[in-house]
Short mmCIF file of C-alpha atoms and ligand atoms in Angstrom, two decimals:
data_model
loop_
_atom_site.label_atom_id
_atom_site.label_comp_id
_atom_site.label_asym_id
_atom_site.label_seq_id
_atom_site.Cartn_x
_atom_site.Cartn_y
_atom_site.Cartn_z
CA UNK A 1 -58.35 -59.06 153.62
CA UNK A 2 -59.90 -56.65 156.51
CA UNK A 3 -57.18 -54.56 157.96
CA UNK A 4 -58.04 -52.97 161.04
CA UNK A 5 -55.74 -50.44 162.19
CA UNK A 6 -55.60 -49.19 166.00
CA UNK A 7 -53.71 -47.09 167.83
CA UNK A 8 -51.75 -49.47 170.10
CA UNK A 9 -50.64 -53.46 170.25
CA UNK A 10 -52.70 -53.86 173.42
CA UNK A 11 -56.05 -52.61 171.88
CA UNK A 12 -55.54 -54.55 168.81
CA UNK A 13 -54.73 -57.44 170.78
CA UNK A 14 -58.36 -56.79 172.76
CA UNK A 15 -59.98 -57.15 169.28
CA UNK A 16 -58.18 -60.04 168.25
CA UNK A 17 -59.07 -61.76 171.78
CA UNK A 18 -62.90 -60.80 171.30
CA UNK A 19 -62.93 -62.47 167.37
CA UNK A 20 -61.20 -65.37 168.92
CA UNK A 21 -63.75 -65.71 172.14
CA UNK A 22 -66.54 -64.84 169.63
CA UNK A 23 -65.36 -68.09 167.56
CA UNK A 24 -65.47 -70.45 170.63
CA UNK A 25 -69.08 -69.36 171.42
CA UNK A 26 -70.31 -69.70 168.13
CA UNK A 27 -68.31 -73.33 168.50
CA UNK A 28 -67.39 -74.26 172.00
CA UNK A 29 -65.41 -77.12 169.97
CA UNK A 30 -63.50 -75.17 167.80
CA UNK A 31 -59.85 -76.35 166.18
CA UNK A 32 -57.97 -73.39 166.95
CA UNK A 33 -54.00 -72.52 165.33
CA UNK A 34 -51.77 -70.55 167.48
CA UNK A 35 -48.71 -69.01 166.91
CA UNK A 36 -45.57 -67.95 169.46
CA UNK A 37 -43.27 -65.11 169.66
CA UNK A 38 -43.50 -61.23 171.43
CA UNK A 39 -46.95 -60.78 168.93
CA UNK A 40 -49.71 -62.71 170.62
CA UNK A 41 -48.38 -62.48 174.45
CA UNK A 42 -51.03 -59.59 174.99
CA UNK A 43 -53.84 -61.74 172.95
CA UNK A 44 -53.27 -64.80 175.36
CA UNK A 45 -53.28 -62.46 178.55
CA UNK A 46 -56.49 -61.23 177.47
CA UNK A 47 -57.89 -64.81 176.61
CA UNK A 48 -56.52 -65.98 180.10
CA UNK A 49 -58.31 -62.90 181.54
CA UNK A 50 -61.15 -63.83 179.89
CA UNK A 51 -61.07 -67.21 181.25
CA UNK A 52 -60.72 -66.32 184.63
CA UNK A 53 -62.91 -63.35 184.85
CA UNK A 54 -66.05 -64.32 182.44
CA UNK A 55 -66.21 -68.06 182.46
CA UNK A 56 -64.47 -68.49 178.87
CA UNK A 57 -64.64 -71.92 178.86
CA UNK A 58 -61.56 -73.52 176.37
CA UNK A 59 -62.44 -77.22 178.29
CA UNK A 60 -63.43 -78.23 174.22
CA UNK A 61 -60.97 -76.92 172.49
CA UNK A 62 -58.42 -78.58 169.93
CA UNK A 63 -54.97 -76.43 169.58
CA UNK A 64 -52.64 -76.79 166.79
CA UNK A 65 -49.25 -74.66 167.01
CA UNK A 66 -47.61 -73.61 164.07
CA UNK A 67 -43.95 -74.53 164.96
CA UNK A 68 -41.22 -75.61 166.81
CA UNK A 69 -37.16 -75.43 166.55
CA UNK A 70 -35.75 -78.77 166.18
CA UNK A 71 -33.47 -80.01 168.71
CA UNK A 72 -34.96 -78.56 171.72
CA UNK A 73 -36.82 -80.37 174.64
CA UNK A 74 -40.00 -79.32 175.29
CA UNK A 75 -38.67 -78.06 178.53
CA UNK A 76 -35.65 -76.04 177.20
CA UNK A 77 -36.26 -72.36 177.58
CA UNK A 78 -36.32 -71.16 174.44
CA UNK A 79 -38.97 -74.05 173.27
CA UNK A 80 -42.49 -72.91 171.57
CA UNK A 81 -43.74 -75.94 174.20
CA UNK A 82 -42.24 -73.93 177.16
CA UNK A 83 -43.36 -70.13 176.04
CA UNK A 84 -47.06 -71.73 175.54
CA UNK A 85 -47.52 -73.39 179.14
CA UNK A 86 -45.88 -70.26 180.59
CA UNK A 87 -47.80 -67.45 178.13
CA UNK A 88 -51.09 -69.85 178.16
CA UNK A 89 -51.63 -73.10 178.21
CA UNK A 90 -51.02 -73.09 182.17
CA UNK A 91 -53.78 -70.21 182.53
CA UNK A 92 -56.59 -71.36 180.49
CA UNK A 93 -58.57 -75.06 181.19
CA UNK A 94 -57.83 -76.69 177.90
CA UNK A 95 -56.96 -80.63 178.01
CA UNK A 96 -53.43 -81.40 177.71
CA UNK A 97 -54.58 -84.54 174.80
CA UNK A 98 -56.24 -81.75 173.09
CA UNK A 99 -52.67 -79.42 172.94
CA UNK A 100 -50.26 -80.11 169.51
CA UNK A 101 -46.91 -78.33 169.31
CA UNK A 102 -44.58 -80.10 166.79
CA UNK A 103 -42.32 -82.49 168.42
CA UNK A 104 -38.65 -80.69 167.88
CA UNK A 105 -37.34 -83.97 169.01
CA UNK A 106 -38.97 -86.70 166.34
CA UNK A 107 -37.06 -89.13 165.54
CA UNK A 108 -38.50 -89.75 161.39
CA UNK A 109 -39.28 -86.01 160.93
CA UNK A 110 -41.00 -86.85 157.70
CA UNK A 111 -43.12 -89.06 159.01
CA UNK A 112 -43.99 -87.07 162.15
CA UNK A 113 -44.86 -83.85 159.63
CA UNK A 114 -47.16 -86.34 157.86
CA UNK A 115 -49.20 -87.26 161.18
CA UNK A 116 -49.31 -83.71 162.18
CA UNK A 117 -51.05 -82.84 159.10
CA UNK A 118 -53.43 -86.02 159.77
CA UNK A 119 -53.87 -84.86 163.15
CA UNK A 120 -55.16 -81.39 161.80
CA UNK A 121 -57.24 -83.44 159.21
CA UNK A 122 -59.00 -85.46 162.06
CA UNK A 123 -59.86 -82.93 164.44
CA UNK A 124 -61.65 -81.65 161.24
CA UNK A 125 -59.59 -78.38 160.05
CA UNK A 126 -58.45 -75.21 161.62
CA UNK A 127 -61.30 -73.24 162.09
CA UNK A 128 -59.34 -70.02 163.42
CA UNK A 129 -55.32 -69.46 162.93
CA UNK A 130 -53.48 -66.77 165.13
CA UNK A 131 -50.82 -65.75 162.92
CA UNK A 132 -47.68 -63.39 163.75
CA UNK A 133 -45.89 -61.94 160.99
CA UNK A 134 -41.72 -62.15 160.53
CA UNK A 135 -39.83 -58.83 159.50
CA UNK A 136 -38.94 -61.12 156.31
CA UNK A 137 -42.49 -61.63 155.43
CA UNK A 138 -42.59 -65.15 156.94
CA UNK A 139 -46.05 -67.10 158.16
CA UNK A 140 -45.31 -69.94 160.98
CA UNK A 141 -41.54 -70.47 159.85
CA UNK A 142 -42.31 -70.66 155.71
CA UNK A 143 -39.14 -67.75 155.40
CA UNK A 144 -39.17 -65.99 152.06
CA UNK A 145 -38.86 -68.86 148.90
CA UNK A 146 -41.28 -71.17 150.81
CA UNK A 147 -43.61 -73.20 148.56
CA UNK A 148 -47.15 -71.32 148.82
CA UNK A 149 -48.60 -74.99 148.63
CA UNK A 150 -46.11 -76.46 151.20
CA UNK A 151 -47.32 -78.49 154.35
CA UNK A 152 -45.84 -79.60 157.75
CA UNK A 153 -42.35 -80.16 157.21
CA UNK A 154 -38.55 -78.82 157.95
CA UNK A 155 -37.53 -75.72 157.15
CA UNK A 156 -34.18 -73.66 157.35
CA UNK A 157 -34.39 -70.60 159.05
CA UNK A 158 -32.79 -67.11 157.38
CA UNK A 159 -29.90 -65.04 159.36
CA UNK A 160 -32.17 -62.65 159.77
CA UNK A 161 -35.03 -64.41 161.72
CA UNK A 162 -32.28 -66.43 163.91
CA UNK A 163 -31.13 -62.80 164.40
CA UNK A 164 -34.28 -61.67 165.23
CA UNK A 165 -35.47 -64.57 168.04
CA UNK A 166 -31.97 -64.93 169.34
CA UNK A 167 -33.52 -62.60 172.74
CA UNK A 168 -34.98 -65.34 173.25
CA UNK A 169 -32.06 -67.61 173.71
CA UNK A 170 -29.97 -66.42 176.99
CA UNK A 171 -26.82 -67.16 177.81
CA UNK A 172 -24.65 -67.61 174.64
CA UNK A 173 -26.44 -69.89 173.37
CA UNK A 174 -27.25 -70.73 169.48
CA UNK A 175 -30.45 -70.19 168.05
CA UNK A 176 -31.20 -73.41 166.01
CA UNK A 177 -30.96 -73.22 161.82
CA UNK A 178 -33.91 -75.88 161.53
CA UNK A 179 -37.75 -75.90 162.56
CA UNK A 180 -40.72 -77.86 161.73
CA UNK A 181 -43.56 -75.55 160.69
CA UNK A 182 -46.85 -75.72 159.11
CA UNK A 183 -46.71 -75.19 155.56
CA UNK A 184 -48.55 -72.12 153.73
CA UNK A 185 -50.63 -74.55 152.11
CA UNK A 186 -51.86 -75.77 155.67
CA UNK A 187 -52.15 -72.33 157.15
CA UNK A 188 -54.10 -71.32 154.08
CA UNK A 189 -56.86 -74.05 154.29
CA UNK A 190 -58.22 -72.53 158.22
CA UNK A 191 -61.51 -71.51 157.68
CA UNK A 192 -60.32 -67.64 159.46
CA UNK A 193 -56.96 -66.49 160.00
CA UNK A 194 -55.78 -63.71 162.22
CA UNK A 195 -52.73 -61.80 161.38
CA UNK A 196 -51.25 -59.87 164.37
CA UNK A 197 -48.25 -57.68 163.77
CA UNK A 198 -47.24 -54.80 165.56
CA UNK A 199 -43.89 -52.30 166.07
CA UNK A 200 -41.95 -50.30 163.68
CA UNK A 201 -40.14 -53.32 162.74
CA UNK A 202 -42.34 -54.78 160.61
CA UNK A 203 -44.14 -51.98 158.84
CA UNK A 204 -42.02 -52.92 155.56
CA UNK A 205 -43.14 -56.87 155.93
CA UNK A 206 -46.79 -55.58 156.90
CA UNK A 207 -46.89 -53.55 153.27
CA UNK A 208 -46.03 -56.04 151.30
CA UNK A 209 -48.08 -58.85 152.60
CA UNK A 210 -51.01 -56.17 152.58
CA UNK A 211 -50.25 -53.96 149.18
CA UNK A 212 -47.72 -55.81 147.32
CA UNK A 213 -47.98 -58.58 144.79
CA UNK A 214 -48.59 -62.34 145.87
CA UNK A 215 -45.26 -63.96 146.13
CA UNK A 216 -43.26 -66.47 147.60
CA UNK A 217 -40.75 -64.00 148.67
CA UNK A 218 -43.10 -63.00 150.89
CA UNK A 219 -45.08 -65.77 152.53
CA UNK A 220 -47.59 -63.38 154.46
CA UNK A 221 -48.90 -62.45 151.27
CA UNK A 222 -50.41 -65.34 150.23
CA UNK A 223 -53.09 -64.30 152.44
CA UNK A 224 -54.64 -61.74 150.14
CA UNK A 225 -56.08 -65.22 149.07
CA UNK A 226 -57.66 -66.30 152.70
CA UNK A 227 -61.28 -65.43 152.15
CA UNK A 228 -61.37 -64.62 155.73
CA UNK A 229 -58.21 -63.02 156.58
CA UNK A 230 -58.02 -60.58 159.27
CA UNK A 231 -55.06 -58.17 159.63
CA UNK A 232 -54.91 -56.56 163.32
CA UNK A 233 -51.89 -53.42 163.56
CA UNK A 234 -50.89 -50.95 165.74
CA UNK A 235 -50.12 -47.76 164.01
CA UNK A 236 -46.49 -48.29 163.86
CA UNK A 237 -46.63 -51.38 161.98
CA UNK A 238 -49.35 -49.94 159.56
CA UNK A 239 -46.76 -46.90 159.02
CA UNK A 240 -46.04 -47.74 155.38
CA UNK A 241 -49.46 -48.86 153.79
CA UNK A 242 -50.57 -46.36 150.86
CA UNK A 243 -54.48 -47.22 151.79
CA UNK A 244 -53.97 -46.88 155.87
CA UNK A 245 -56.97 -44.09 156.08
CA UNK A 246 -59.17 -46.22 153.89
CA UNK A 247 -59.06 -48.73 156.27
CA UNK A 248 -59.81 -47.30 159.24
CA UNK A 249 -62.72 -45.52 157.32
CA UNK A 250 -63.87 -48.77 156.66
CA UNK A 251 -63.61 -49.86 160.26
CA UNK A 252 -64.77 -47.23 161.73
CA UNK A 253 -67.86 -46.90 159.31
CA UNK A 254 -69.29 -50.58 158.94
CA UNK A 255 -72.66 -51.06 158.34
CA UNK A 256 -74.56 -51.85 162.01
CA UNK A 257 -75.42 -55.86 160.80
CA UNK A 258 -71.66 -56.13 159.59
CA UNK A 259 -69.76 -55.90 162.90
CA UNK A 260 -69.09 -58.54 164.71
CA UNK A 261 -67.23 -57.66 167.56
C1 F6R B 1 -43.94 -68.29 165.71
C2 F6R B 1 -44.28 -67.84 164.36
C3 F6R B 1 -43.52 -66.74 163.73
C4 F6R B 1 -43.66 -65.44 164.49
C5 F6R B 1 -42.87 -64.32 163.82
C6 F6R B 1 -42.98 -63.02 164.57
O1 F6R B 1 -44.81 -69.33 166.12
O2 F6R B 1 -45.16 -68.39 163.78
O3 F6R B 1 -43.98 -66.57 162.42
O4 F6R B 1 -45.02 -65.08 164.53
O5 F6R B 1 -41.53 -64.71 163.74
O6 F6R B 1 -42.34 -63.15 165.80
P1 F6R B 1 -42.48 -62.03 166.92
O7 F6R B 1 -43.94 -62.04 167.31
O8 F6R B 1 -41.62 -62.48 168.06
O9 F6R B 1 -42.09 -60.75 166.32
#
């Protein structure tokens, strides 16, 4: 795991949105996992910027998101389908057949977690995953208990995370108790994931995925397996890590032929 500490949310999110351009140059057709949520809004601003300012060119690009709540339409507000054509699929050029958000409204859930997975499968793997991080530990929605092999499927979500994403439902209404995620199994298997977490709120979750032991009670942490896992935080969310100035040594003192931003 790199962890790479900066000062504020908007300059780790520049970082994140340079390893993420770098990626599509090196493979204009790259498979690329994206998450929702307040984490990655400044990461797709800077990608859209990037689009419309230097030419980033996303015209062959496969997108796989991580989740959606079941029961919503795609064009209910509070939908992952909604917040990505408003936060960036309506800013950047790539091809609507090319864009997979779970379908909250499949019939044979099962069977529509089964294709998703195929669909991943046949566009060859997730070569790049933008992950955020839940103040329970959770990846996508795998809340604390999830299977560390699990794939695409339903999952319950905990008090606390309907407590935490109810902003994001207006006007009295419920937050839904069921999702369809990507498993940790799936997540795991991208050839580079990005973890993004930022805020006060999740310096506790941040430790333990980071410094703590690999567990199911706390999904993030099955990263510390990911050999290519990249962990972006402001300070406030790298507030509780023991090893937080051996980090940013690190960072700060790579060897010229080892960075790559
Ligand atoms: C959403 C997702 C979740 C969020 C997490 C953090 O697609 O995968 O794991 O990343 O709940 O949410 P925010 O960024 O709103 O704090």
């Amino acid at each position: 795991m790199e962890v790479i500490i900066l000062p504020t949310a908007e300059e780790a999110s520049q970082v994140a949105a340079r390893l993420v351009a770098r990626q599509m140059r090196e493979k204009p057709a790259s498979v690329l996992g994206l998450a929702t949520g307040s984490t990655p809004c400044n990461l797709y601003a800077e990608l859209a910027r990037m689009h419309s300012a230097k030419g980033l060119d996303f015209s062959n690009v496969t997108t796989f998101n991580l989740d959606e709540y079941i029961g919503l339409d795609p064009a209910h507000p509070a939908s992952y389908h909604r917040f990505m054509d408003e936060n960036f699929f309506a800013h950047v050029n790539i091809p609507r057949e090319r864009i997979h958000i779970p379908d909250g409204l499949a019939r044979d859930v099962p069977a529509y977690c089964d294709a998703y997975e195929k669909a991943i499968h046949d566009a060859g793997g997730i070569d790049l995953q933008i992950l955020g991080l839940g103040s329970d530990g959770h990846l996508g929605f795998n809340e604390p208990g999830s299977s560390l092999a699990s794939r695409t499927r339903i999952k319950t979500l905990t008090e606390r995370t309907r407590n935490d994403n109810a902003r994001f439902f207006t006007g009295g209404q419920e937050v839904p108790h069921h999702v369809i995620t990507m498993g940790l199994g799936t997540i795991i298997e991208s050839r580079m994931c990005l973890l993004l977490a930022f805020g006060k709120a999740k310096a506790q979750a941040v430790a333990a995925t980071v410094e703590g032991p690999v567990t199911a009670s706390v999904p993030g942490s099955l990263l510390q397996f990911h050999p290519r896992a990249k962990v972006l935080l402001d300070a406030e969310a790298a507030s509780s890590l023991t090893r937080a100035e051996y980090y940013k040594w690190v960072y700060q003192n790579k060897p010229t032929w080892q960075i790559d931003l």
